Amino acid sequence: MLKEYQTIREISGPLVLVEEVEGAKYEELVQVQLPSMETRTGRVLEVDHDKALIQLFEGTTGVDIHKSKVRFLGRGIQLGVSPDILGRVFDGLGRPIDDGPEILPDKKLDINGSPINPYARDYPEEFIQTGISAIDGLNTLVRGQKLPIFSASGLPHNRLAAQIARQAKVLGEGEKFAVVFAAMGITFEEANYFVEEFRKTGAIDRAILFLNLASDPALERVATPRMALTAAEYLAFDLEMHVLIILTDMTNYCEALREISAARKEIPGRRGYPGYLYTDLSTIYERAGKIKGKKGSITQIPVLTMPEDDKTHPIPDLTGYITEGQIILSRVLHKKNISPPIDVLPSLSRLKDKGIGVGKTREDHADTFNQLFAAYARGKEAQELAVILGEAALTELDKLYFDFADTFERRYVSQGEYEDRSIEETLDLGWELLKVFPEAELKRIRPEWLEKYLPRFKKDREEEEAA
Amino acid sequence: MMDQGIIVKVSGPLVVADKMKNARMYDVVRVSEQRLVGEIIEIHGDLASIQVYEETGGIGPGEPVYLTGQPLSVELGPGLIESIYDGIQRPLDVIQKKVGDFLLRGVDAPGLSREKKWPFKPLKKPGDKVMSGDIIGEVPETELVMHRIMIPPGVQGEIVSIEEGEFTVEEPVCQVKDAEGNTRDISMMQRWPVRIPRPYVKKLAPLEPLITGQRVVDTFFPVAKGGTACVPGPFGSGKTVIQHQLAKWSDADIIIYVGCGERGNEMTDVLMEFPELLDPRSGKPLMKRTVLIANTSNMPVAAREASVYTGITLGEYFRDMGFKVALMADSTSRWAEAMREISGRLEEMPGEEGYPAYLGTRIAEFYERSGRVICAGSDGREGSLTTIGAVSPPGGDLSDPVVQATLRVVKVFWSLEDKLAYQRHFPAISWLNSYSLYTENLDDYFRNEVHEDFAALRQKAIRLLQQEAELSEIVKLVGIDALSPSDRLILETSRSLREDFLHQNAFHEIDTYCSLEKCYRLLKLILTLHDKSEQLLHEGIPFKEIQAMKVRETIARARYVDEHELDKMDEIHREIEEESQKFIDEGE
Ligand SMILES: Nc1ncnc2c1ncn2[C@@H]1O[C@H](COP(=O)(O)OP(=O)(O)O)[C@@H](O)[C@H]1O
Ligand SMILES: [Mg+2]
């Protein structure tokens, strides 16, 4: 029998202090029974002698000092898993909220997981075709990567995430594939958009959803991504599936963490976020990847909104320090009707270098993307200069770059929400745009590729002009 | 009965235990029946605060804490090279075999294998007098590393016996009798507490460059063997790639790579790549001279704090053998943050940005452990330990306390700029803000070993780039047409310096490494063309025509010339001559 304590001494914000406790453990799962008989879930944040500090996920509303009872469950927070979790919808704490039956778990897993031994990791290098040129061509995603979308309020990050989920495929393979979706503090409408998307494409049967919506208890969000990742690890490493996991919106997660930290009166770090935010986020983001000798993989697409569009805000900043790149959306491009409004210069895929080239995408990929980046960067500079001095002040060459930057945004970056470009199409499009430059400008491309590819596109151009 | 205390408090990685009368600062303890490794970091009466190197979930008051009476130490001996350790020297490969792909708690594995036998060849004989640091024998540890077995610190006397043969690291290979007549067994393994620097005889001024194969580093901002350098920059600016490049191509004998609180896959990358890549000097796999320490961001934060000390102690040990060691720590900011986290839990008075007041001291002490030294021992051999730390300031802001404390002690500053990274100008090392305080000391080396005018070329190149920065400001105000032809030439040459020389693609099979000789020849080409062009301007040739010279394209591709075909560069010099001569001939 678990012992019950009726010794709550303090309640403050989401925290409850219980005294005269015996044998409480750090991180232990706790249940509090309110006078109304309702139960709340919590976890131990600190034990000091016979005092246990508890954080309640669903808040402390209605908890009282005299009648509420506290039980320590002798284990951490767990998620019960079995193959039946596929196709199901859970709340932010892993309780089913669809009309389906109870899950009969094969096993129960601690949601904190354990770090993957770096020695056991397998380096992610299988190209995932998302069908989106700005990603495939320039910020290539590979299987097992964690690649977040840095967005801002009002930008179409959800549509981009859904497009990725819809179109992502590894070429030439029909392997077991699943989507795990974790919503943290997003609106019903946003969550429903994903559900409908998954339904339309039939992905819903291979999906697991964990939903903590804006109207749900805020602190529950601290557990939601860990629930989802635990499910993802089970699918990937027990059931050998390739899992794509979308976590949205990480900003809401961080805010919940800040709330707990503030309630504990911890010394705040930058902008009030706790000093351990980096470590905490890493225990989420690092739960992606591949393991040697195992078939499955976890590819992570976290989504976050940058407060005040500021990339140096601690949430995007610390995320970028952990994830393997970032896809940054830009308000300026969005206003120009470039969709998806991916700002390619500050975007990055750190794993692209080993995921592209012969046998993966195409031999000319690395050289052409270097060239596209360099040309676009120079074009943007020329555009800035033109704003100050007028286009007339540009040299002939700079004018070429100026025009290139525009065409590049309109034709390469921008594409339809349902347009699924093959990698060949994307790479060809790159050449198509680069061919306007004199060869001497294409320094980043090996002469062999210039010889092999350029004439084809130049010829097209001559024909176009003739016609 | 073993000395033990009892847990009274658990808060994250911090555990407080009572009844710890015999506790000593920085001693190792074992926490709970799971025997998690911890270290004592504060003592108040019978209460000891312990930082625990493993996750503390499920631990609570009432559980025992066992004292070991030993400070946190590493094992030193054959078997270090090619290993991958966590922050407290647990071999991750062994642990994987023991418990599988995920790191579980309470798993024990010694730093050095107890079973493996190593062939020991004595270099001393019975009757020889030895002191600590003396090399008594050697073991071929890998194809690249001849491990030298030294008399441990604090031991001296006369060799009574010494044996050739195959031994494990624990078996005695030699006996030494001291002045009092006590004999002591010497094995191939030593232990050393990580927080204490290993002894040496004397520090020397660093006089040789660490040649890294990276043009901007070797020519513009070189680091000396035994020197210190830092690479601060925002995420994505290229800190890790530059650290990897240095670990791959530096002309050091031993590389210690510490992944401190960074990504798991970056360690995997090294693990998969280094055994395949060949050292350009020896032709042997790079892994054969490398030790990895991987305490990634999601691994316990206290072990992250220890990881840099573990790394530098291994570095000192190889330095003591007389090797040239280079240590990379990526990232020292994560180490500082680990310090901050523990300090916060101890409720210490916070300094700037919540970092403990001793942050600056710790950073200084860490870098101070590098240097070029006369090693302990009677033969006066030299060894060096070069330390290169990445720094990851929030938002790339250089006023960050960790950056500032680091800049106060290190002598080389490679300033990474996100603006350059966005343009994919890599390495994104700013040529305007970076510096090396070693250049003067090293210029003799460059003059003697590379070329007489090496330093002069560098100065000229840097000067041109500074002028470019000034001229670009003017262009922004009044447009390029307002510039004189010679100013436009400066812009043209600087562009070539940036794009054809400073830019270096780490992922291009040839460009990834560039010898000093090739650096020199490339620079010489670009600046020769500059001088020629100036002359032509004087001759009245229009700038447009000079700008359109065909040889510019050839120079732009010169960096892809194979190291074995550097003579091709002479042809390019001829091309410059011929093309300029044509102008002059046509003019006449
Ligand atoms: N020398 C280089 N050559 C080519 N690409 C580079 C180079 N340095 C950095 N990069 C690119 O920049 C990305 C980020 O570099 P990285 O070293 O991981 O940044 P940081 O450690 O500062 O976050 C790399 O994934 C790579 O694509
Ligand atoms: Mg890095």
Coordinates of N, CA and C in Angstrom, one line a residue, chain A residues 23-28 45-49 114-125 138-139 144 146 150 233 237 264 266-267 269-270 275-276 278-279 282-283 286-289 291-292 294 311-312 316-318 320-324 326 344-348 350-351 353-354 367 370 373-374 377-378 381 385 388-389 392-393 395 397 401 439-447 450, chain B residues 8-13 56-61 63 84 92-93 95-97 100-104 233-236 239 261-269 271-273 294 296-301 304 334 337 340-341 344-345 348 350 353-354 391-396 418 421-425 475-481 488 495-496 499-500 503 505 507-509 553 556-557 560:
Chain A
G23 N 11.0 8.7 2.4 CA 11.4 8.0 1.3 C 11.0 8.5 -0.1
A24 N 10.7 9.8 -0.1 CA 10.4 10.4 -1.5 C 11.7 10.5 -2.3
K25 N 11.6 10.3 -3.6 CA 12.7 10.3 -4.5 C 12.6 11.5 -5.5
Y26 N 13.8 12.0 -5.8 CA 13.9 13.0 -6.9 C 13.2 12.5 -8.2
E27 N 12.5 13.4 -8.8 CA 11.8 13.1 -10.1 C 10.7 12.0 -10.0
E28 N 10.3 11.7 -8.7 CA 9.2 10.7 -8.6 C 7.9 11.2 -9.0
L45 N 10.4 17.8 -7.6 CA 11.5 18.7 -8.1 C 12.7 18.7 -7.2
E46 N 12.5 18.4 -5.9 CA 13.6 18.5 -5.0 C 13.1 17.8 -3.7
V47 N 14.0 17.0 -3.1 CA 13.7 16.5 -1.7 C 14.8 17.0 -0.8
D48 N 14.3 17.5 0.3 CA 15.3 18.0 1.3 C 14.8 17.5 2.7
H49 N 15.6 16.6 3.2 CA 15.2 15.9 4.4 C 13.8 15.3 4.3
S114 N 16.9 7.7 -21.9 CA 18.3 7.7 -21.5 C 19.1 8.2 -22.7
P115 N 20.2 8.9 -22.5 CA 20.9 9.4 -23.6 C 21.5 8.3 -24.5
I116 N 21.4 8.5 -25.8 CA 22.1 7.5 -26.7 C 23.6 7.6 -26.5
N117 N 24.2 6.4 -26.3 CA 25.6 6.4 -26.2 C 26.2 6.9 -27.5
P118 N 27.1 8.0 -27.5 CA 27.6 8.6 -28.7 C 28.3 7.5 -29.6
Y119 N 28.8 6.5 -28.9 CA 29.5 5.5 -29.6 C 28.6 4.6 -30.4
A120 N 27.3 4.5 -30.0 CA 26.3 3.7 -30.6 C 25.6 4.3 -31.8
R121 N 25.8 5.7 -31.9 CA 25.1 6.4 -33.0 C 25.7 6.0 -34.3
D122 N 24.8 6.1 -35.3 CA 25.1 5.9 -36.7 C 25.0 7.3 -37.3
Y123 N 25.9 7.7 -38.1 CA 25.8 9.1 -38.7 C 24.7 9.2 -39.7
P124 N 23.8 10.2 -39.5 CA 22.7 10.3 -40.5 C 23.2 10.8 -41.8
E125 N 23.0 10.0 -42.9 CA 23.4 10.5 -44.2 C 22.5 10.0 -45.3
L138 N 19.3 23.2 -50.9 CA 20.3 24.1 -50.2 C 20.4 23.8 -48.7
N139 N 19.4 23.2 -48.1 CA 19.5 22.8 -46.7 C 19.0 21.4 -46.5
G144 N 17.3 11.0 -39.6 CA 17.9 11.0 -38.3 C 18.4 12.4 -37.8
K146 N 17.9 16.4 -36.7 CA 17.0 17.3 -36.0 C 17.1 18.7 -36.7
F150 N 12.5 27.8 -37.6 CA 12.4 29.0 -36.8 C 11.4 29.9 -37.5
E233 N 10.8 6.7 -29.9 CA 11.9 5.8 -29.7 C 11.4 4.3 -29.8
F237 N 13.1 2.2 -32.5 CA 14.2 1.2 -32.1 C 13.6 -0.1 -31.7
R264 N 10.0 28.6 -8.5 CA 11.0 28.1 -7.5 C 12.0 29.2 -7.1
E266 N 14.4 30.5 -8.7 CA 15.7 30.3 -9.2 C 16.3 31.5 -9.8
I267 N 17.6 31.6 -9.7 CA 18.3 32.8 -10.4 C 18.0 32.7 -11.9
G269 N 18.3 33.2 -15.9 CA 19.3 33.5 -16.9 C 18.8 34.5 -17.8
R270 N 19.2 34.5 -19.1 CA 18.8 35.5 -20.0 C 17.3 35.6 -20.2
G275 N 18.8 29.0 -16.3 CA 20.2 28.8 -16.7 C 20.4 27.4 -17.3
Y276 N 19.5 26.5 -17.0 CA 19.6 25.1 -17.5 C 18.8 24.9 -18.7
Y278 N 19.4 25.3 -21.8 CA 20.2 24.6 -22.9 C 20.2 23.1 -22.6
T279 N 20.6 22.7 -21.4 CA 20.6 21.3 -21.0 C 19.3 20.7 -21.1
S282 N 18.4 20.1 -24.7 CA 19.2 19.1 -25.3 C 18.7 17.7 -25.0
T283 N 18.0 17.6 -23.9 CA 17.5 16.2 -23.6 C 16.2 16.0 -24.4
E286 N 18.3 16.0 -28.6 CA 19.2 14.9 -28.8 C 18.6 13.5 -28.9
R287 N 17.3 13.5 -28.7 CA 16.6 12.2 -28.8 C 16.2 12.0 -30.3
A288 N 17.0 12.3 -31.2 CA 16.8 12.1 -32.6 C 18.0 11.3 -33.1
G289 N 17.9 10.6 -34.2 CA 19.1 10.0 -34.7 C 18.9 8.6 -35.2
I291 N 20.8 4.5 -34.8 CA 21.7 3.7 -34.0 C 22.3 2.6 -34.8
K292 N 23.6 2.4 -34.7 CA 24.2 1.3 -35.5 C 23.5 0.0 -35.3
K294 N 20.6 -0.8 -36.0 CA 19.1 -0.8 -35.8 C 18.5 -0.2 -37.1
K311 N 16.2 36.3 -33.7 CA 16.9 35.0 -33.7 C 17.8 34.8 -32.5
T312 N 18.2 36.0 -31.9 CA 19.1 35.8 -30.7 C 18.4 35.7 -29.4
P316 N 15.3 30.4 -29.7 CA 15.9 30.0 -31.0 C 17.4 29.9 -30.8
D317 N 18.0 30.8 -30.0 CA 19.5 30.7 -29.9 C 20.0 29.4 -29.4
L318 N 19.4 29.0 -28.2 CA 19.8 27.7 -27.6 C 19.4 26.5 -28.5
G320 N 19.2 26.5 -31.8 CA 20.2 26.5 -32.9 C 21.6 25.9 -32.5
Y321 N 21.9 26.1 -31.2 CA 23.1 25.6 -30.7 C 23.1 24.0 -30.5
I322 N 21.8 23.5 -30.5 CA 21.7 22.0 -30.2 C 21.4 21.3 -31.5
T323 N 20.4 21.9 -32.3 CA 19.9 21.2 -33.5 C 21.0 21.1 -34.6
E324 N 20.7 20.3 -35.6 CA 21.6 20.2 -36.7 C 21.2 21.1 -37.8
Q326 N 18.9 24.9 -39.0 CA 17.6 25.5 -38.8 C 17.1 26.0 -40.1
V344 N 17.0 31.6 -47.0 CA 18.0 30.6 -47.2 C 19.4 30.9 -46.6
L345 N 19.7 32.2 -46.6 CA 21.1 32.5 -46.1 C 21.4 32.1 -44.7
P346 N 20.5 32.6 -43.8 CA 20.8 32.1 -42.4 C 20.3 30.7 -42.1
S347 N 19.6 30.1 -43.0 CA 19.2 28.7 -42.8 C 20.4 27.8 -43.0
L348 N 20.3 26.6 -42.5 CA 21.4 25.7 -42.5 C 21.0 24.3 -42.3
R350 N 23.3 21.2 -41.1 CA 24.6 20.8 -40.8 C 25.0 19.4 -41.3
L351 N 24.0 18.6 -41.7 CA 24.3 17.3 -42.0 C 24.2 17.1 -43.5
D353 N 26.3 17.9 -45.8 CA 27.5 17.6 -46.6 C 27.7 16.1 -46.8
K354 N 27.3 15.3 -45.9 CA 27.5 13.9 -46.1 C 26.2 13.2 -46.7
D367 N 28.8 21.5 -55.3 CA 29.3 22.7 -55.9 C 28.2 23.7 -56.3
N370 N 26.9 25.6 -53.3 CA 27.8 26.6 -52.8 C 27.7 27.8 -53.7
F373 N 24.4 29.8 -53.1 CA 24.5 30.6 -51.9 C 25.3 31.9 -52.2
A374 N 26.5 31.7 -52.8 CA 27.4 32.8 -53.0 C 26.8 33.8 -53.9
A377 N 23.9 35.6 -52.0 CA 24.4 36.5 -51.0 C 24.9 37.8 -51.7
R378 N 25.6 37.6 -52.8 CA 26.1 38.8 -53.5 C 24.9 39.6 -54.1
E381 N 23.4 41.7 -51.5 CA 24.2 42.9 -51.2 C 24.0 43.9 -52.3
L385 N 22.7 47.8 -51.8 CA 23.4 48.9 -52.3 C 22.5 49.8 -53.2
I388 N 20.2 52.2 -51.5 CA 20.9 53.5 -51.2 C 21.2 54.4 -52.4
L389 N 21.8 53.7 -53.4 CA 22.4 54.6 -54.4 C 21.6 54.5 -55.8
A392 N 21.3 52.3 -60.9 CA 22.2 52.8 -61.9 C 23.6 52.8 -61.4
A393 N 23.8 52.8 -60.1 CA 25.1 52.8 -59.5 C 25.8 51.5 -59.5
T395 N 27.5 48.0 -61.0 CA 28.3 47.6 -62.2 C 27.4 46.6 -62.9
L397 N 28.1 43.6 -63.7 CA 28.1 42.3 -63.1 C 27.1 42.3 -61.9
Y401 N 23.8 40.0 -60.7 CA 23.5 39.4 -59.4 C 22.2 40.0 -58.8
E439 N 31.0 32.2 -67.2 CA 31.6 31.0 -66.6 C 32.6 31.4 -65.5
A440 N 33.3 32.5 -65.8 CA 34.4 32.9 -64.8 C 33.8 33.2 -63.5
E441 N 32.5 33.5 -63.4 CA 31.9 33.8 -62.1 C 31.6 32.6 -61.4
L442 N 31.5 31.5 -62.0 CA 31.1 30.2 -61.4 C 32.2 29.5 -60.8
K443 N 33.0 30.2 -59.9 CA 34.2 29.7 -59.4 C 34.1 28.5 -58.5
R444 N 32.9 28.4 -57.8 CA 32.7 27.3 -56.8 C 32.4 26.0 -57.5
I445 N 32.2 26.0 -58.8 CA 31.8 24.8 -59.5 C 33.0 24.2 -60.2
R446 N 33.3 23.0 -60.0 CA 34.4 22.3 -60.8 C 34.2 22.4 -62.3
P447 N 35.3 22.6 -63.0 CA 35.2 22.7 -64.4 C 34.5 21.5 -65.1
L450 N 30.9 22.1 -64.9 CA 30.5 23.2 -65.9 C 30.4 22.6 -67.3
Chain B
V8 N 20.6 13.5 2.5 CA 19.5 14.3 3.1 C 18.8 15.2 2.1
K9 N 19.4 15.4 0.9 CA 18.8 16.3 0.0 C 19.2 15.9 -1.5
V10 N 18.2 16.0 -2.4 CA 18.5 15.7 -3.8 C 17.9 16.9 -4.6
S11 N 18.7 17.6 -5.4 CA 18.2 18.6 -6.2 C 19.0 18.6 -7.5
G12 N 18.4 17.9 -8.5 CA 19.1 17.8 -9.8 C 20.4 17.0 -9.6
P13 N 21.5 17.5 -10.2 CA 22.8 16.8 -10.1 C 23.4 17.0 -8.7
T56 N 20.1 11.7 -11.4 CA 19.8 11.4 -10.0 C 18.3 11.1 -9.8
G57 N 17.6 10.9 -10.8 CA 16.1 10.6 -10.7 C 16.0 9.3 -9.9
G58 N 15.0 9.3 -9.0 CA 14.8 8.0 -8.2 C 15.7 7.9 -7.0
I59 N 16.6 8.9 -6.8 CA 17.4 8.9 -5.6 C 16.8 9.8 -4.5
G60 N 16.9 9.4 -3.2 CA 16.2 10.3 -2.2 C 16.9 10.2 -0.9
P61 N 16.4 11.0 0.1 CA 17.0 11.0 1.4 C 17.0 9.6 2.1
E63 N 19.2 7.3 1.6 CA 20.1 6.4 0.9 C 21.6 6.7 1.3
I84 N 37.3 6.3 -26.9 CA 36.3 7.3 -26.7 C 35.7 7.2 -25.3
L92 N 33.3 4.6 -23.6 CA 31.9 4.4 -24.1 C 31.7 3.2 -25.0
D93 N 32.8 2.7 -25.6 CA 32.7 1.5 -26.4 C 32.5 0.3 -25.5
I95 N 31.2 0.4 -22.5 CA 29.9 0.6 -21.9 C 28.8 0.1 -22.8
Q96 N 29.0 0.4 -24.1 CA 28.0 0.0 -25.1 C 27.9 -1.5 -25.1
K97 N 29.1 -2.2 -25.1 CA 29.0 -3.6 -25.1 C 28.4 -4.2 -23.8
G100 N 24.4 -1.8 -23.7 CA 23.6 -1.5 -24.9 C 23.7 -0.1 -25.4
D101 N 22.8 0.3 -26.3 CA 23.0 1.5 -27.0 C 22.6 2.8 -26.2
F102 N 21.9 2.6 -25.1 CA 21.6 3.8 -24.3 C 22.5 3.8 -23.0
L103 N 22.8 5.0 -22.6 CA 23.6 5.1 -21.4 C 22.8 4.9 -20.1
L104 N 23.1 3.8 -19.4 CA 22.3 3.6 -18.1 C 23.2 4.0 -17.0
G233 N 31.9 32.3 -31.6 CA 31.0 32.6 -32.7 C 29.6 32.1 -32.4
P234 N 28.6 32.7 -33.0 CA 27.3 32.2 -32.8 C 27.1 30.8 -33.5
F235 N 25.9 30.2 -33.2 CA 25.7 28.9 -33.8 C 25.7 28.9 -35.3
G236 N 26.3 27.9 -35.9 CA 26.4 27.8 -37.4 C 27.5 28.6 -38.0
K239 N 32.4 26.9 -35.7 CA 33.3 26.5 -34.6 C 33.7 25.0 -34.7
G261 N 29.5 19.0 -24.0 CA 28.2 19.5 -24.0 C 27.7 19.9 -25.4
E262 N 28.2 19.2 -26.4 CA 27.7 19.5 -27.8 C 27.0 18.3 -28.4
R263 N 26.9 18.2 -29.7 CA 26.0 17.2 -30.3 C 26.6 15.8 -30.4
G264 N 25.7 14.8 -30.2 CA 26.2 13.4 -30.3 C 26.7 13.1 -31.7
N265 N 26.0 13.6 -32.7 CA 26.4 13.2 -34.1 C 27.8 13.7 -34.4
E266 N 28.2 14.8 -33.8 CA 29.5 15.4 -34.1 C 30.6 14.5 -33.7
M267 N 30.3 13.8 -32.6 CA 31.3 12.8 -32.1 C 31.3 11.6 -33.0
T268 N 30.1 11.2 -33.4 CA 30.0 10.0 -34.3 C 30.7 10.3 -35.6
D269 N 30.6 11.6 -36.1 CA 31.3 12.0 -37.3 C 32.8 11.7 -37.2
L271 N 34.2 9.8 -35.1 CA 34.5 8.3 -34.9 C 34.5 7.6 -36.2
M272 N 33.6 8.0 -37.1 CA 33.5 7.3 -38.4 C 34.5 7.8 -39.4
E273 N 34.9 9.1 -39.3 CA 35.7 9.6 -40.3 C 37.2 9.4 -40.0
A294 N 33.8 12.4 -25.1 CA 32.5 12.8 -25.6 C 31.5 12.9 -24.4
T296 N 28.3 14.6 -24.4 CA 27.4 15.4 -25.2 C 26.4 16.2 -24.3
S297 N 25.7 17.1 -24.9 CA 24.8 18.0 -24.2 C 23.8 17.3 -23.3
N298 N 23.3 16.1 -23.8 CA 22.2 15.4 -23.0 C 22.8 14.5 -22.0
M299 N 24.1 14.4 -21.9 CA 24.7 13.5 -20.9 C 24.8 14.3 -19.6
P300 N 25.0 13.7 -18.5 CA 24.9 14.4 -17.2 C 25.8 15.6 -17.1
V301 N 25.3 16.7 -16.6 CA 25.9 18.0 -16.7 C 27.2 18.1 -15.8
R304 N 30.1 16.8 -17.6 CA 30.5 17.7 -18.6 C 31.5 18.7 -18.0
R334 N 29.9 25.4 -22.7 CA 29.1 24.4 -22.0 C 29.7 24.0 -20.7
E337 N 28.8 26.7 -18.4 CA 27.4 26.6 -18.0 C 27.2 25.5 -17.0
R340 N 28.1 26.9 -13.8 CA 27.0 27.8 -13.4 C 25.8 27.1 -12.8
E341 N 25.5 26.0 -13.4 CA 24.3 25.2 -12.9 C 24.6 24.7 -11.6
G344 N 24.7 27.4 -9.0 CA 23.3 27.9 -8.7 C 22.7 27.0 -7.6
R345 N 22.9 25.7 -7.8 CA 22.3 24.7 -6.9 C 22.9 24.8 -5.5
E348 N 25.4 29.6 -4.4 CA 26.5 30.6 -4.3 C 26.1 31.9 -4.8
P350 N 25.9 34.7 -7.2 CA 26.2 34.7 -8.6 C 26.9 36.0 -9.0
E353 N 25.9 37.4 -15.3 CA 25.0 36.5 -16.0 C 24.8 35.2 -15.2
G354 N 24.9 35.3 -13.9 CA 24.7 34.1 -13.1 C 25.9 33.2 -13.0
V391 N 34.1 28.8 -28.1 CA 33.2 29.5 -27.2 C 31.9 29.8 -27.9
S392 N 30.8 29.6 -27.2 CA 29.5 29.7 -27.8 C 28.7 30.8 -27.1
P393 N 28.9 32.0 -27.3 CA 28.2 33.1 -26.6 C 26.8 33.2 -27.0
P394 N 25.8 33.5 -26.1 CA 24.4 33.7 -26.4 C 24.3 34.7 -27.5
G395 N 23.6 34.4 -28.6 CA 23.4 35.3 -29.6 C 24.6 35.8 -30.3
G396 N 25.7 35.1 -30.1 CA 27.0 35.5 -30.7 C 27.6 36.8 -30.1
D418 N 28.7 35.6 -38.2 CA 27.6 35.0 -38.8 C 27.4 35.6 -40.2
A421 N 29.3 33.6 -42.5 CA 28.8 32.3 -42.6 C 27.6 32.3 -43.5
Y422 N 26.7 33.3 -43.4 CA 25.5 33.4 -44.3 C 25.9 33.4 -45.7
Q423 N 27.0 34.1 -46.0 CA 27.5 34.2 -47.4 C 28.2 32.9 -47.8
R424 N 28.3 31.9 -46.9 CA 29.1 30.7 -47.0 C 30.5 31.0 -47.3
H425 N 31.0 32.1 -46.7 CA 32.5 32.3 -46.7 C 33.0 31.6 -45.5
V475 N 32.0 53.3 -51.0 CA 31.1 52.8 -52.1 C 29.7 52.9 -51.6
K476 N 29.4 52.5 -50.4 CA 28.0 52.5 -49.9 C 27.4 53.9 -49.9
L477 N 28.3 54.9 -49.8 CA 27.8 56.3 -49.7 C 27.7 56.9 -51.1
V478 N 28.7 56.7 -51.9 CA 28.7 57.5 -53.2 C 28.7 56.6 -54.4
G479 N 28.8 55.3 -54.3 CA 28.8 54.4 -55.4 C 30.2 54.1 -55.9
I480 N 30.3 53.1 -56.7 CA 31.6 52.6 -57.1 C 32.3 53.5 -58.1
D481 N 31.5 54.2 -58.8 CA 32.1 55.1 -59.9 C 33.0 56.2 -59.3
R488 N 39.9 50.8 -57.2 CA 39.1 49.7 -57.7 C 39.9 48.5 -57.8
R495 N 39.0 41.1 -53.2 CA 38.0 40.1 -53.4 C 38.7 38.8 -53.7
S496 N 39.7 38.9 -54.5 CA 40.5 37.6 -54.8 C 41.1 37.0 -53.5
E499 N 38.1 35.4 -51.7 CA 37.4 34.3 -52.4 C 38.3 33.2 -52.8
D500 N 39.6 33.6 -53.1 CA 40.5 32.6 -53.7 C 41.5 32.1 -52.7
H503 N 38.9 32.0 -48.3 CA 37.8 31.0 -48.3 C 38.5 29.6 -48.5
N505 N 37.2 25.4 -48.4 CA 36.1 24.5 -48.3 C 36.5 23.2 -47.6
F507 N 35.0 20.6 -47.1 CA 34.5 19.4 -47.6 C 34.9 19.1 -49.0
H508 N 35.9 19.9 -49.5 CA 36.5 19.6 -50.8 C 37.7 18.8 -50.7
E509 N 37.8 17.7 -51.4 CA 38.9 16.7 -51.1 C 40.3 17.4 -51.2
E553 N 40.9 34.1 -63.5 CA 40.2 32.8 -63.3 C 41.1 31.7 -63.0
A556 N 41.9 31.9 -59.5 CA 40.8 31.5 -58.7 C 40.7 30.0 -58.5
R557 N 41.2 29.3 -59.5 CA 41.2 27.8 -59.4 C 42.5 27.2 -58.8
Y560 N 42.8 24.6 -56.0 CA 42.4 23.2 -56.2 C 43.6 22.4 -56.8

